[in-house]
Amino acid sequence: MPCSNQPSAEKALSIVRSHWGIENQLHWVLDVVFNEDDCQVKDNRCAENLSRLRHIATNLLKRDKSTKVSMKNKRRKASWNDEYLYNLLNSKG
């Protein structure tokens, strides 16, 4: 049974490429900033929890506009500077 809202082949391709572009960008950030590919956690629940924490941290770092440095440097700054970390965690977005 065909769908009543069938997109053209070009539109479907555009939608798929857009989705994978976002996915690839997120995974690139997670790998570069958090070295996610090097994680050796074997337990599925632990791996999922760590992944969720990385996503939260990524969102907090992306939302921060107080400094114009890379995500990796923002993460490093948050580990060295308690005031910066506090401001990241308490920002209202």
Short mmCIF file of N, CA and C in Angstrom, two decimals:
data_model
loop_
_atom_site.label_atom_id
_atom_site.label_comp_id
_atom_site.label_asym_id
_atom_site.label_seq_id
_atom_site.Cartn_x
_atom_site.Cartn_y
_atom_site.Cartn_z
N MET A 1 0.84 -1.17 0.00
CA MET A 1 0.00 0.00 0.00
C MET A 1 0.89 1.24 0.00
N PRO A 2 0.80 2.09 -1.00
CA PRO A 2 1.66 3.28 -1.08
C PRO A 2 1.27 4.33 -0.03
N CYS A 3 2.25 5.08 0.36
CA CYS A 3 2.06 6.17 1.32
C CYS A 3 1.39 7.36 0.61
N SER A 4 0.48 8.03 1.30
CA SER A 4 -0.22 9.16 0.67
C SER A 4 0.68 10.38 0.52
N ASN A 5 1.77 10.42 1.28
CA ASN A 5 2.69 11.56 1.23
C ASN A 5 4.06 11.07 0.78
N GLN A 6 4.13 10.54 -0.42
CA GLN A 6 5.36 9.95 -0.95
C GLN A 6 6.29 11.05 -1.45
N PRO A 7 7.49 11.22 -0.83
CA PRO A 7 8.43 12.24 -1.32
C PRO A 7 9.10 11.78 -2.62
N SER A 8 9.58 12.73 -3.38
CA SER A 8 10.31 12.39 -4.59
C SER A 8 11.64 11.76 -4.19
N ALA A 9 12.29 11.13 -5.13
CA ALA A 9 13.58 10.49 -4.85
C ALA A 9 14.60 11.52 -4.38
N GLU A 10 14.59 12.70 -5.00
CA GLU A 10 15.53 13.75 -4.61
C GLU A 10 15.28 14.22 -3.18
N LYS A 11 14.00 14.38 -2.83
CA LYS A 11 13.64 14.83 -1.47
C LYS A 11 14.03 13.76 -0.45
N ALA A 12 13.76 12.49 -0.75
CA ALA A 12 14.12 11.40 0.15
C ALA A 12 15.62 11.35 0.36
N LEU A 13 16.39 11.51 -0.71
CA LEU A 13 17.84 11.52 -0.62
C LEU A 13 18.33 12.68 0.25
N SER A 14 17.72 13.84 0.08
CA SER A 14 18.08 15.01 0.87
C SER A 14 17.81 14.78 2.36
N ILE A 15 16.67 14.17 2.67
CA ILE A 15 16.31 13.88 4.06
C ILE A 15 17.31 12.91 4.68
N VAL A 16 17.64 11.85 3.96
CA VAL A 16 18.58 10.84 4.47
C VAL A 16 19.96 11.45 4.66
N ARG A 17 20.44 12.21 3.69
CA ARG A 17 21.77 12.83 3.82
C ARG A 17 21.82 13.82 4.98
N SER A 18 20.75 14.57 5.17
CA SER A 18 20.68 15.51 6.28
C SER A 18 20.77 14.77 7.61
N HIS A 19 20.02 13.68 7.73
CA HIS A 19 20.04 12.88 8.96
C HIS A 19 21.44 12.36 9.24
N TRP A 20 22.08 11.76 8.24
CA TRP A 20 23.40 11.18 8.46
C TRP A 20 24.46 12.25 8.66
N GLY A 21 24.28 13.43 8.08
CA GLY A 21 25.21 14.52 8.34
C GLY A 21 25.20 14.91 9.80
N ILE A 22 24.02 14.99 10.38
CA ILE A 22 23.89 15.31 11.80
C ILE A 22 24.48 14.19 12.64
N GLU A 23 24.15 12.95 12.31
CA GLU A 23 24.69 11.80 13.05
C GLU A 23 26.22 11.77 13.00
N ASN A 24 26.77 11.94 11.81
CA ASN A 24 28.23 11.89 11.67
C ASN A 24 28.90 13.02 12.42
N GLN A 25 28.30 14.22 12.40
CA GLN A 25 28.87 15.35 13.12
C GLN A 25 28.88 15.09 14.62
N LEU A 26 27.78 14.56 15.16
CA LEU A 26 27.71 14.26 16.58
C LEU A 26 28.75 13.22 16.97
N HIS A 27 28.85 12.14 16.18
CA HIS A 27 29.80 11.08 16.51
C HIS A 27 31.24 11.56 16.38
N TRP A 28 31.49 12.44 15.44
CA TRP A 28 32.83 12.99 15.30
C TRP A 28 33.19 13.78 16.55
N VAL A 29 32.26 14.63 17.03
CA VAL A 29 32.49 15.41 18.25
C VAL A 29 32.73 14.49 19.42
N LEU A 30 31.90 13.47 19.58
CA LEU A 30 32.05 12.56 20.71
C LEU A 30 33.39 11.84 20.66
N ASP A 31 33.84 11.48 19.46
CA ASP A 31 35.11 10.78 19.36
C ASP A 31 36.29 11.71 19.58
N VAL A 32 36.25 12.90 18.99
CA VAL A 32 37.37 13.83 19.12
C VAL A 32 37.46 14.42 20.53
N VAL A 33 36.32 14.84 21.08
CA VAL A 33 36.32 15.53 22.37
C VAL A 33 36.43 14.55 23.53
N PHE A 34 35.74 13.41 23.43
CA PHE A 34 35.68 12.47 24.55
C PHE A 34 36.37 11.13 24.27
N ASN A 35 37.02 10.98 23.12
CA ASN A 35 37.69 9.72 22.76
C ASN A 35 36.76 8.53 22.93
N GLU A 36 35.51 8.68 22.48
CA GLU A 36 34.50 7.65 22.70
C GLU A 36 34.88 6.31 22.08
N ASP A 37 35.54 6.31 20.94
CA ASP A 37 35.91 5.05 20.29
C ASP A 37 36.93 4.26 21.09
N ASP A 38 37.66 4.92 21.98
CA ASP A 38 38.66 4.23 22.79
C ASP A 38 38.09 3.64 24.08
N CYS A 39 36.82 3.88 24.34
CA CYS A 39 36.18 3.39 25.57
C CYS A 39 36.12 1.87 25.54
N GLN A 40 36.62 1.24 26.59
CA GLN A 40 36.70 -0.22 26.67
C GLN A 40 35.62 -0.84 27.56
N VAL A 41 34.59 -0.08 27.90
CA VAL A 41 33.53 -0.58 28.77
C VAL A 41 32.78 -1.70 28.06
N LYS A 42 32.63 -2.83 28.72
CA LYS A 42 31.97 -3.99 28.12
C LYS A 42 30.51 -4.13 28.54
N ASP A 43 30.18 -3.71 29.75
CA ASP A 43 28.81 -3.83 30.24
C ASP A 43 27.90 -2.86 29.48
N ASN A 44 26.82 -3.37 28.92
CA ASN A 44 25.93 -2.54 28.09
C ASN A 44 25.32 -1.37 28.85
N ARG A 45 24.91 -1.61 30.11
CA ARG A 45 24.32 -0.52 30.88
C ARG A 45 25.34 0.56 31.19
N CYS A 46 26.56 0.16 31.52
CA CYS A 46 27.61 1.15 31.79
C CYS A 46 27.93 1.96 30.52
N ALA A 47 28.04 1.28 29.41
CA ALA A 47 28.33 1.96 28.14
C ALA A 47 27.22 2.95 27.80
N GLU A 48 25.97 2.55 28.00
CA GLU A 48 24.85 3.45 27.71
C GLU A 48 24.85 4.65 28.65
N ASN A 49 25.12 4.41 29.93
CA ASN A 49 25.17 5.52 30.90
C ASN A 49 26.28 6.50 30.55
N LEU A 50 27.46 5.98 30.21
CA LEU A 50 28.56 6.86 29.83
C LEU A 50 28.23 7.65 28.56
N SER A 51 27.56 6.99 27.62
CA SER A 51 27.17 7.67 26.39
C SER A 51 26.20 8.82 26.69
N ARG A 52 25.26 8.58 27.58
CA ARG A 52 24.30 9.63 27.94
C ARG A 52 25.01 10.80 28.62
N LEU A 53 25.95 10.49 29.49
CA LEU A 53 26.71 11.56 30.16
C LEU A 53 27.53 12.36 29.16
N ARG A 54 28.11 11.68 28.18
CA ARG A 54 28.86 12.40 27.14
C ARG A 54 27.95 13.31 26.32
N HIS A 55 26.74 12.84 26.02
CA HIS A 55 25.79 13.67 25.27
C HIS A 55 25.38 14.91 26.08
N ILE A 56 25.15 14.71 27.37
CA ILE A 56 24.81 15.85 28.24
C ILE A 56 25.95 16.85 28.26
N ALA A 57 27.17 16.34 28.45
CA ALA A 57 28.34 17.22 28.49
C ALA A 57 28.51 17.95 27.15
N THR A 58 28.31 17.24 26.05
CA THR A 58 28.42 17.86 24.73
C THR A 58 27.41 18.99 24.58
N ASN A 59 26.18 18.75 25.00
CA ASN A 59 25.15 19.78 24.91
C ASN A 59 25.49 20.99 25.78
N LEU A 60 26.00 20.76 26.98
CA LEU A 60 26.40 21.87 27.85
C LEU A 60 27.53 22.68 27.22
N LEU A 61 28.51 22.00 26.66
CA LEU A 61 29.64 22.69 26.04
C LEU A 61 29.21 23.47 24.80
N LYS A 62 28.31 22.89 23.99
CA LYS A 62 27.83 23.59 22.79
C LYS A 62 27.04 24.83 23.15
N ARG A 63 26.29 24.76 24.24
CA ARG A 63 25.44 25.86 24.66
C ARG A 63 26.24 27.04 25.19
N ASP A 64 27.45 26.79 25.68
CA ASP A 64 28.28 27.84 26.26
C ASP A 64 28.82 28.77 25.19
N LYS A 65 28.49 30.04 25.31
CA LYS A 65 28.98 31.06 24.36
C LYS A 65 29.92 32.05 25.03
N SER A 66 30.33 31.76 26.26
CA SER A 66 31.16 32.71 27.00
C SER A 66 32.61 32.72 26.52
N THR A 67 33.04 31.66 25.87
CA THR A 67 34.41 31.58 25.40
C THR A 67 34.43 31.01 23.99
N LYS A 68 35.31 31.51 23.16
CA LYS A 68 35.38 31.06 21.77
C LYS A 68 36.60 30.16 21.58
N VAL A 69 36.50 28.96 22.11
CA VAL A 69 37.53 27.95 21.94
C VAL A 69 36.86 26.66 21.48
N SER A 70 37.65 25.68 21.11
CA SER A 70 37.11 24.41 20.63
C SER A 70 36.40 23.66 21.75
N MET A 71 35.59 22.70 21.36
CA MET A 71 34.89 21.86 22.35
C MET A 71 35.90 21.15 23.25
N LYS A 72 36.97 20.67 22.64
CA LYS A 72 37.99 19.97 23.41
C LYS A 72 38.60 20.89 24.46
N ASN A 73 38.86 22.14 24.09
CA ASN A 73 39.43 23.09 25.04
C ASN A 73 38.42 23.53 26.09
N LYS A 74 37.14 23.60 25.71
CA LYS A 74 36.11 23.90 26.71
C LYS A 74 36.05 22.78 27.75
N ARG A 75 36.13 21.54 27.28
CA ARG A 75 36.11 20.40 28.21
C ARG A 75 37.32 20.45 29.14
N ARG A 76 38.47 20.76 28.57
CA ARG A 76 39.69 20.86 29.37
C ARG A 76 39.56 22.00 30.39
N LYS A 77 39.03 23.13 29.94
CA LYS A 77 38.85 24.28 30.83
C LYS A 77 37.92 23.93 31.99
N ALA A 78 36.85 23.18 31.69
CA ALA A 78 35.90 22.77 32.73
C ALA A 78 36.58 21.85 33.76
N SER A 79 37.55 21.08 33.33
CA SER A 79 38.24 20.19 34.27
C SER A 79 39.25 20.94 35.13
N TRP A 80 39.73 22.08 34.66
CA TRP A 80 40.72 22.86 35.41
C TRP A 80 40.11 23.99 36.23
N ASN A 81 38.98 24.52 35.78
CA ASN A 81 38.43 25.73 36.37
C ASN A 81 37.05 25.44 36.96
N ASP A 82 36.98 25.36 38.29
CA ASP A 82 35.72 25.03 38.96
C ASP A 82 34.63 26.07 38.70
N GLU A 83 35.02 27.33 38.60
CA GLU A 83 34.02 28.38 38.35
C GLU A 83 33.40 28.22 36.97
N TYR A 84 34.22 27.91 35.97
CA TYR A 84 33.71 27.68 34.61
C TYR A 84 32.78 26.47 34.60
N LEU A 85 33.18 25.39 35.27
CA LEU A 85 32.35 24.19 35.36
C LEU A 85 31.02 24.51 36.03
N TYR A 86 31.07 25.26 37.12
CA TYR A 86 29.85 25.65 37.83
C TYR A 86 28.92 26.44 36.90
N ASN A 87 29.49 27.37 36.15
CA ASN A 87 28.69 28.17 35.22
C ASN A 87 28.09 27.31 34.10
N LEU A 88 28.84 26.31 33.62
CA LEU A 88 28.30 25.41 32.62
C LEU A 88 27.09 24.65 33.16
N LEU A 89 27.23 24.14 34.37
CA LEU A 89 26.18 23.30 34.96
C LEU A 89 24.97 24.11 35.38
N ASN A 90 25.14 25.40 35.64
CA ASN A 90 24.04 26.23 36.11
C ASN A 90 23.48 27.17 35.05
N SER A 91 23.96 27.07 33.83
CA SER A 91 23.45 27.96 32.79
C SER A 91 22.01 27.58 32.45
N LYS A 92 21.23 28.57 32.12
CA LYS A 92 19.81 28.36 31.81
C LYS A 92 19.57 28.16 30.32
N GLY A 93 20.62 28.25 29.53
CA GLY A 93 20.51 28.02 28.10
C GLY A 93 19.93 29.14 27.41
#
